[in-house]
mmCIF file of C-alpha atoms and ligand atoms in Angstrom:
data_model
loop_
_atom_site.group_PDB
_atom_site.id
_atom_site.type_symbol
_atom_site.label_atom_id
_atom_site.label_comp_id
_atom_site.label_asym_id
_atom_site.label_seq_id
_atom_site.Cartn_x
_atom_site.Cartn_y
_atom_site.Cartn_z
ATOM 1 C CA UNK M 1 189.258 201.793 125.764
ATOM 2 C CA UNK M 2 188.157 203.861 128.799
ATOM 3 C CA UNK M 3 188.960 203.169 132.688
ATOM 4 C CA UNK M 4 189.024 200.790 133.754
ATOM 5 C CA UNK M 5 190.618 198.878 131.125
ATOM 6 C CA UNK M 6 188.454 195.558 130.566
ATOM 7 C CA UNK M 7 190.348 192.687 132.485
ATOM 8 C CA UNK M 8 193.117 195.166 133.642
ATOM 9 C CA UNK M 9 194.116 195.213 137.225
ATOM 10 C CA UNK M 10 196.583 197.828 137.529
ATOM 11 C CA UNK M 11 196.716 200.458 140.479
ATOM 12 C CA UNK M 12 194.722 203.007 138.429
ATOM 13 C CA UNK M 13 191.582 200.617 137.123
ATOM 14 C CA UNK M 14 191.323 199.421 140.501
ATOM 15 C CA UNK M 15 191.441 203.006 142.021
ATOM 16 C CA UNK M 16 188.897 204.315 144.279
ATOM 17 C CA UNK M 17 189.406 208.478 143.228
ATOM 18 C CA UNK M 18 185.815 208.634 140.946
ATOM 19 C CA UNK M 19 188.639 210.996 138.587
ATOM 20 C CA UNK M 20 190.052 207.744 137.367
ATOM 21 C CA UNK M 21 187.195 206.460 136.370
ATOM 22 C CA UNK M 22 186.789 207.145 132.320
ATOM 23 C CA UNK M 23 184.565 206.859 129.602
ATOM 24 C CA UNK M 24 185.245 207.401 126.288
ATOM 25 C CA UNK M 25 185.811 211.085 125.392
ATOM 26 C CA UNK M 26 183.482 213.396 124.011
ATOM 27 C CA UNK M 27 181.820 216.955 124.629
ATOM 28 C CA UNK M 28 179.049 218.818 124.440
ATOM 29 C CA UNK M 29 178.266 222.552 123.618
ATOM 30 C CA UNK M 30 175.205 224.171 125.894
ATOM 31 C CA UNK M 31 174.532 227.310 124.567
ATOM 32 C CA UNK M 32 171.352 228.946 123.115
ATOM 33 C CA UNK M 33 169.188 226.174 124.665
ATOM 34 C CA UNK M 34 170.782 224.443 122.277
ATOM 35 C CA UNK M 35 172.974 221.063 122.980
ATOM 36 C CA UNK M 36 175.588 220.091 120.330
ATOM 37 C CA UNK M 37 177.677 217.259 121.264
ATOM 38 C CA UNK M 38 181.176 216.083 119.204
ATOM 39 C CA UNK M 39 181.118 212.447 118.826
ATOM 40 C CA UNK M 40 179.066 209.771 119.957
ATOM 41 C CA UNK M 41 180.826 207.549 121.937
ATOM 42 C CA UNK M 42 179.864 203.343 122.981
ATOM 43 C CA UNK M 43 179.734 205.349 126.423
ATOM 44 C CA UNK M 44 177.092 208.164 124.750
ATOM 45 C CA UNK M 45 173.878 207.151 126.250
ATOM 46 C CA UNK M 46 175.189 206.846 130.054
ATOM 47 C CA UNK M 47 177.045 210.417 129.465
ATOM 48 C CA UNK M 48 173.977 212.232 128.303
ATOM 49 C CA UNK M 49 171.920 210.210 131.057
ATOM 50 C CA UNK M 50 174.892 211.760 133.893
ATOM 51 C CA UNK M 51 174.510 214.590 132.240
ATOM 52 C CA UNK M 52 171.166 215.356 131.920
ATOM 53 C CA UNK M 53 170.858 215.657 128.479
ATOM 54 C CA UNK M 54 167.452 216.603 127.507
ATOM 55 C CA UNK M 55 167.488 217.708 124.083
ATOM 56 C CA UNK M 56 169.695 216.452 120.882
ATOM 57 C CA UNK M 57 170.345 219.489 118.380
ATOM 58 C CA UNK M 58 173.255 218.307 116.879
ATOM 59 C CA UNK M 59 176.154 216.250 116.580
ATOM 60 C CA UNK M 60 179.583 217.146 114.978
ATOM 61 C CA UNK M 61 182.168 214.316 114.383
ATOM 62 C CA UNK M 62 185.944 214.402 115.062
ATOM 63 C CA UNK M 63 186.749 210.958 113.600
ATOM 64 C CA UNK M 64 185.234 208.000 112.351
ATOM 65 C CA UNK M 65 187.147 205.669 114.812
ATOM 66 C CA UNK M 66 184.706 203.097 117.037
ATOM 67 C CA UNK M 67 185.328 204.715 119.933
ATOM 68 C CA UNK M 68 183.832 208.230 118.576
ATOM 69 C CA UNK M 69 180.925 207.420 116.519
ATOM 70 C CA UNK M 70 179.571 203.895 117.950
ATOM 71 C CA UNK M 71 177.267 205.813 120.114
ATOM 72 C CA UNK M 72 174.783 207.171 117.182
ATOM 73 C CA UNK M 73 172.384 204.798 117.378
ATOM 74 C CA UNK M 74 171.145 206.144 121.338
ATOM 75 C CA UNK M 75 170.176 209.271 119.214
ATOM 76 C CA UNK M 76 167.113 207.864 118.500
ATOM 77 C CA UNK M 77 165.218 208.930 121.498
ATOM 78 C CA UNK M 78 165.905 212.353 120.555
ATOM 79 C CA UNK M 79 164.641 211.871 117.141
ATOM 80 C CA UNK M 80 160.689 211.014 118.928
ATOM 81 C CA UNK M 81 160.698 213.540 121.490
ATOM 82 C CA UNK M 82 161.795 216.400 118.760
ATOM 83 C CA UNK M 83 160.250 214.548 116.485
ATOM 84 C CA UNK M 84 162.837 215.525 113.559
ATOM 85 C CA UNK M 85 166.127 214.285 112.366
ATOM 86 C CA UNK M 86 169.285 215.485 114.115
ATOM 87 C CA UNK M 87 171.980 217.105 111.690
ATOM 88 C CA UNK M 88 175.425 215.183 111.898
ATOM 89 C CA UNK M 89 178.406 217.329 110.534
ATOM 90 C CA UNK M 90 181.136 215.202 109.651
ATOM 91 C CA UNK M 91 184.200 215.223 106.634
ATOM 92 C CA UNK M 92 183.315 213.309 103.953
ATOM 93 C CA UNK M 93 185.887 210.564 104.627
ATOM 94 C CA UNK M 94 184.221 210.018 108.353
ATOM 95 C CA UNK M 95 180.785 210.199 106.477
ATOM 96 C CA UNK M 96 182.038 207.149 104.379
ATOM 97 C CA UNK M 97 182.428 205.440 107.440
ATOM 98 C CA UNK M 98 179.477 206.142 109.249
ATOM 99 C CA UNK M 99 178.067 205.471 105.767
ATOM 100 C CA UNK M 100 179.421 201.587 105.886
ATOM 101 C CA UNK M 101 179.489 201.124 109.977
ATOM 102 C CA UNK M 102 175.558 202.434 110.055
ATOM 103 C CA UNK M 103 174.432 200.801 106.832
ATOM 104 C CA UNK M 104 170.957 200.499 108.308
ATOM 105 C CA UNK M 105 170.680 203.906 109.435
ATOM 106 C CA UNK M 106 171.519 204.462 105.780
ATOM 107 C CA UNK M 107 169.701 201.376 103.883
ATOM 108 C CA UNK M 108 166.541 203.241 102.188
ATOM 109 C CA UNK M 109 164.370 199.601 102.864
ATOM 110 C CA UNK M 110 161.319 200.244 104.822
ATOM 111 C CA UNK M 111 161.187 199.046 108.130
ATOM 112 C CA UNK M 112 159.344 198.499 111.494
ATOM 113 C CA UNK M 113 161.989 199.324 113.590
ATOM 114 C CA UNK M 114 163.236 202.950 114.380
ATOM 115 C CA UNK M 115 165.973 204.107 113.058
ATOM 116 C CA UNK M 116 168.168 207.023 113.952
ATOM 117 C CA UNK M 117 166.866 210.259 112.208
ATOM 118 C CA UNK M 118 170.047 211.908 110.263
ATOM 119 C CA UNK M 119 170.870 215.032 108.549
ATOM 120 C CA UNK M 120 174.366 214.598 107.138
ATOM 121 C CA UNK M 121 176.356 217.682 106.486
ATOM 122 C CA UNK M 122 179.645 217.704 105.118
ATOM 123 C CA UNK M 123 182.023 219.902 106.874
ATOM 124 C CA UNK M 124 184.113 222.000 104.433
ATOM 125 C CA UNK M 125 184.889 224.748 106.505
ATOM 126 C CA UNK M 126 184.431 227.037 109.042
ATOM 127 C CA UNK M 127 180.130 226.340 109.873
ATOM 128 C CA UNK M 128 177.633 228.620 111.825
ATOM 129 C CA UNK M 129 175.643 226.008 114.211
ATOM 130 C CA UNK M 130 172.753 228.609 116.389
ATOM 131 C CA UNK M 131 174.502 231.375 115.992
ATOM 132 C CA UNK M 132 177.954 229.917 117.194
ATOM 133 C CA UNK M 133 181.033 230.070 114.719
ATOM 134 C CA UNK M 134 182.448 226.255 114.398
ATOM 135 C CA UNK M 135 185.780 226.317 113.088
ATOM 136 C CA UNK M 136 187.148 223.009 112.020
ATOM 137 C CA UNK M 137 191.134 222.834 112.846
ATOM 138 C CA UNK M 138 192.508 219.923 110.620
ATOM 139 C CA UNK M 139 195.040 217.461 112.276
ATOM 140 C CA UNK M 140 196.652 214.065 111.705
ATOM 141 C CA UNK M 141 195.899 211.192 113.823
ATOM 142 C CA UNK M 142 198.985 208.802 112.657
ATOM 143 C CA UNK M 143 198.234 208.226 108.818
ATOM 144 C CA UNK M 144 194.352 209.773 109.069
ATOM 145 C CA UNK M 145 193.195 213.538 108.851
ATOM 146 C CA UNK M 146 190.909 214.364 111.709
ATOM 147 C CA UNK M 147 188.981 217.843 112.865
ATOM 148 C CA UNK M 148 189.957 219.169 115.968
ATOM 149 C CA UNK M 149 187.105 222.255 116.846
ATOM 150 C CA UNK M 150 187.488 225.839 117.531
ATOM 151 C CA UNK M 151 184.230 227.826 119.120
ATOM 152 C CA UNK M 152 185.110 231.316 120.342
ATOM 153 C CA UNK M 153 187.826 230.906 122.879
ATOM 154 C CA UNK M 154 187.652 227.061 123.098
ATOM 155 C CA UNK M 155 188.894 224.814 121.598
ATOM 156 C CA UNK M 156 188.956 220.669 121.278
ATOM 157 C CA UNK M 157 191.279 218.432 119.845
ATOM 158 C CA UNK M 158 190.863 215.039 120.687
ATOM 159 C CA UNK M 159 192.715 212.226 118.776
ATOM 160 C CA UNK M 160 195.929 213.471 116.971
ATOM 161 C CA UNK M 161 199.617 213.308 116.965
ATOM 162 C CA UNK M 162 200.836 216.041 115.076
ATOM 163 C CA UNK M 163 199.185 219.794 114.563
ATOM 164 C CA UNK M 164 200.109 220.950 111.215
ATOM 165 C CA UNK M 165 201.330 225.019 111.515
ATOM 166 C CA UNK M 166 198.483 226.636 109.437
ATOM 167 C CA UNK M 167 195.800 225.214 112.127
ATOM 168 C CA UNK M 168 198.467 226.001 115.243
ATOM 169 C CA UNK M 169 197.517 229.796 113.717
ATOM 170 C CA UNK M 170 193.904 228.790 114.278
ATOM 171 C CA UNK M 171 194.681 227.851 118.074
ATOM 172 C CA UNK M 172 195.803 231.206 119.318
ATOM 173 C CA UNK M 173 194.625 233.019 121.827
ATOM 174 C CA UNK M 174 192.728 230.591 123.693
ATOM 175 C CA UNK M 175 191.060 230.284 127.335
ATOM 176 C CA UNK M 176 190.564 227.065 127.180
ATOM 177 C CA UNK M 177 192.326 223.918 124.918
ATOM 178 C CA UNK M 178 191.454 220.458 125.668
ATOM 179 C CA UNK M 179 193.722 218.046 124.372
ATOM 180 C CA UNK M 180 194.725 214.850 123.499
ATOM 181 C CA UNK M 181 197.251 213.015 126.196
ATOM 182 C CA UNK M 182 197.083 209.973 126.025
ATOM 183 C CA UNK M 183 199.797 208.769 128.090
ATOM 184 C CA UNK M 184 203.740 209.249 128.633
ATOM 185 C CA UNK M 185 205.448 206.249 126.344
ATOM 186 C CA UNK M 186 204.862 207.375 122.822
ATOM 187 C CA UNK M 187 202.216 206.335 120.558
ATOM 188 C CA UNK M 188 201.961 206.066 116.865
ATOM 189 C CA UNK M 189 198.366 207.993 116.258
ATOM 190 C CA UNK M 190 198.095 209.432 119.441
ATOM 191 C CA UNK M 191 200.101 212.713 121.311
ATOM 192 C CA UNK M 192 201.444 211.726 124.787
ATOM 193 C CA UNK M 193 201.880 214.110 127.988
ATOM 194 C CA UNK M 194 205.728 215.494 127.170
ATOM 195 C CA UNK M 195 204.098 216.269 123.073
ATOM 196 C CA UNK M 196 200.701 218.105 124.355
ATOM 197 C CA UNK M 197 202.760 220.070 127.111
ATOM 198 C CA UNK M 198 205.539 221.241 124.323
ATOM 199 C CA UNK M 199 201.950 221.920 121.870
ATOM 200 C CA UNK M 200 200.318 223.890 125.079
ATOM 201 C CA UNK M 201 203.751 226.241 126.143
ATOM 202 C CA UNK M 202 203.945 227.214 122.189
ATOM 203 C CA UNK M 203 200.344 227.920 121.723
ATOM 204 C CA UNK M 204 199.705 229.681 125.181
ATOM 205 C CA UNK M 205 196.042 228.437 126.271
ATOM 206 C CA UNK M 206 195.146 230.228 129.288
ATOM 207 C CA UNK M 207 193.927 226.977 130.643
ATOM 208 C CA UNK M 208 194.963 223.746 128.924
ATOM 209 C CA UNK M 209 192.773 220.278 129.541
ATOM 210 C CA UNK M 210 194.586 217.192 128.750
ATOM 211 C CA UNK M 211 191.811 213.809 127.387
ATOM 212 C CA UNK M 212 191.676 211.054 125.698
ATOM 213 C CA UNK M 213 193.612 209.733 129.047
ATOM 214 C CA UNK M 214 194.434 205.568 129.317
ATOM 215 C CA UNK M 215 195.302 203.733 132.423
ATOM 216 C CA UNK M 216 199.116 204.434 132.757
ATOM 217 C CA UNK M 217 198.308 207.847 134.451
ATOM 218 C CA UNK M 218 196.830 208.343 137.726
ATOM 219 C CA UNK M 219 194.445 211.693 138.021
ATOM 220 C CA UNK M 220 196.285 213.014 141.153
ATOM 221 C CA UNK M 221 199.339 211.925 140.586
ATOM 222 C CA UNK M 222 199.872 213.504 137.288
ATOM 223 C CA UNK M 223 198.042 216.915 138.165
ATOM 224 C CA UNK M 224 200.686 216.985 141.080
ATOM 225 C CA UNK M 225 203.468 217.337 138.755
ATOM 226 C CA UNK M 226 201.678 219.203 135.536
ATOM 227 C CA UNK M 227 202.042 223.233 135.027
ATOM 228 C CA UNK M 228 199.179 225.163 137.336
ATOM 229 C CA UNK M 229 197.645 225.859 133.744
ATOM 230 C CA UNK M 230 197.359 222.100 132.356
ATOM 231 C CA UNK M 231 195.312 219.404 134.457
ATOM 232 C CA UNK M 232 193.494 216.007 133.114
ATOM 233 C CA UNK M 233 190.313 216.476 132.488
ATOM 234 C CA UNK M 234 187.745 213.926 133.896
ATOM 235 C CA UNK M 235 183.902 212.445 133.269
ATOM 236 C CA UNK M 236 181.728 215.465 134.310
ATOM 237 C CA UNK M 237 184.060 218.719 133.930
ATOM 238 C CA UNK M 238 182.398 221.728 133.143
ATOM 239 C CA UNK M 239 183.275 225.141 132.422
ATOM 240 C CA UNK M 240 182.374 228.034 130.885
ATOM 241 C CA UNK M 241 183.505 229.363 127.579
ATOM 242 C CA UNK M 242 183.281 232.423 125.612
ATOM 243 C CA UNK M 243 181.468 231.620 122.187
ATOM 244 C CA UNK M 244 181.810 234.870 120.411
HETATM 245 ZN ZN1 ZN U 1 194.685 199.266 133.973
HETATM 246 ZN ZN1 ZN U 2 190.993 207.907 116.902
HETATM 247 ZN ZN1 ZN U 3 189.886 207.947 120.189
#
């Protein structure tokens, strides 16, 4: 719902520390001169704006929940200044949705006003996107399958709440995991902090990021009492990663 929490005035949402202040989570990949970015959140076009996002190459979906696709329509300014369409990887169940959420994106009637430019691509599989290796890491998110992302070292895994064991094989060796945390009481569709931190000593990240953060947890207040190896991750963190 991001921080703060609309008509919520608890000690976090009305914290000062710019770390507790959260948009909806999302990513993108810089590499090549290239910018790939997983999910589009409602928050999409002030993150790329922050960010500096100049160019639009692609756009891989986790989910097809509001809070990571409802962002698609900002592409559009992409679509005039590269003049093409931007290819959208997505499963075939989150293309249904973006399929019926998007109709008019989707609606072959001609019309005067612009329209994002789209390029859907089922994911299947493992994908090469510019010369990176994508490797889709199936999860469950309560009662839906969702795609958590390996590339090279990295990997993210937003939205889940359990890791089945043949993708924990596909999570090895890592430098860097972000994961979903989204708070400490338990949650039906979602992995809280005690879950990720059990999911982070098994699969050994050398540095573990926890997301997809609500209001119940303070930014210094839970670093102060996480391992040295897990911290939240916040609006703006960047790091480098090793694609190959
Ligand atoms: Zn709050
Ligand atoms: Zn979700
Ligand atoms: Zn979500």
């Amino acid at each position: 719902m991001g921080v703060p929490s609309l008509g919520c005035a608890c000690r976090v949402c009305r914290s000062t520390d710019p770390h507790d202040h959260r948009t909806r989570p999302s990513v993108v990949l810089s590499y090549s001169g290239r910018n790939v970015v997983i999910d589009t959140t409602p928050d999409f076009r002030l993150q790329a704006l922050r960010e500096g996002i100049n160019r639009l190459d692609a756009v891989i979906y986790t989910h097809g929940h509001a809070d990571h696709i409802l962002g698609l329509d900002d592409i559009r300014p992409f679509n005039l200044k590269q003049n093409c369409a931007v290819p959208i990887y997505a499963s075939a169940d989150t293309q249904t949705i973006l399929r019926r959420t998007f109709a008019y994106i989707f609606d072959e009637t001609p019309t005067e006003s612009s329209v994002p430019g789209v390029d859907m691509r089922v994911i299947d599989g493992p994908f090469d996107l510019f010369g990176a290796k994508i490797i889709p890491v199936p999860a469950r998110h309560g009662n839906l399958s969702v795609f958590g992302f390996r590339m090279g070292r990295a990997a993210y895994l937003t939205d889940f709440s359990t890791v089945p064991q043949e993708s924990k094989q596909m999570l090895r060796g890592l430098d860097h995991l972000i994961l979903d945390a989204l708070r400490d009481t338990p949650h039906p569709m979602h992995s809280n902090v005690e879950q990720s931190l059990e999911l982070v000593r098994e699969l050994e990240p050398r540095q573990a990021w926890f997301t997809h953060i609500c209001h119940d947890l303070s930014h210094a207040e839970t670093n102060a009492r996480l391992p040295e190896n897990v911290r939240l991750a916040y609006d703006g963190l960047r790091f480098e990663v090793e694609l190959g």
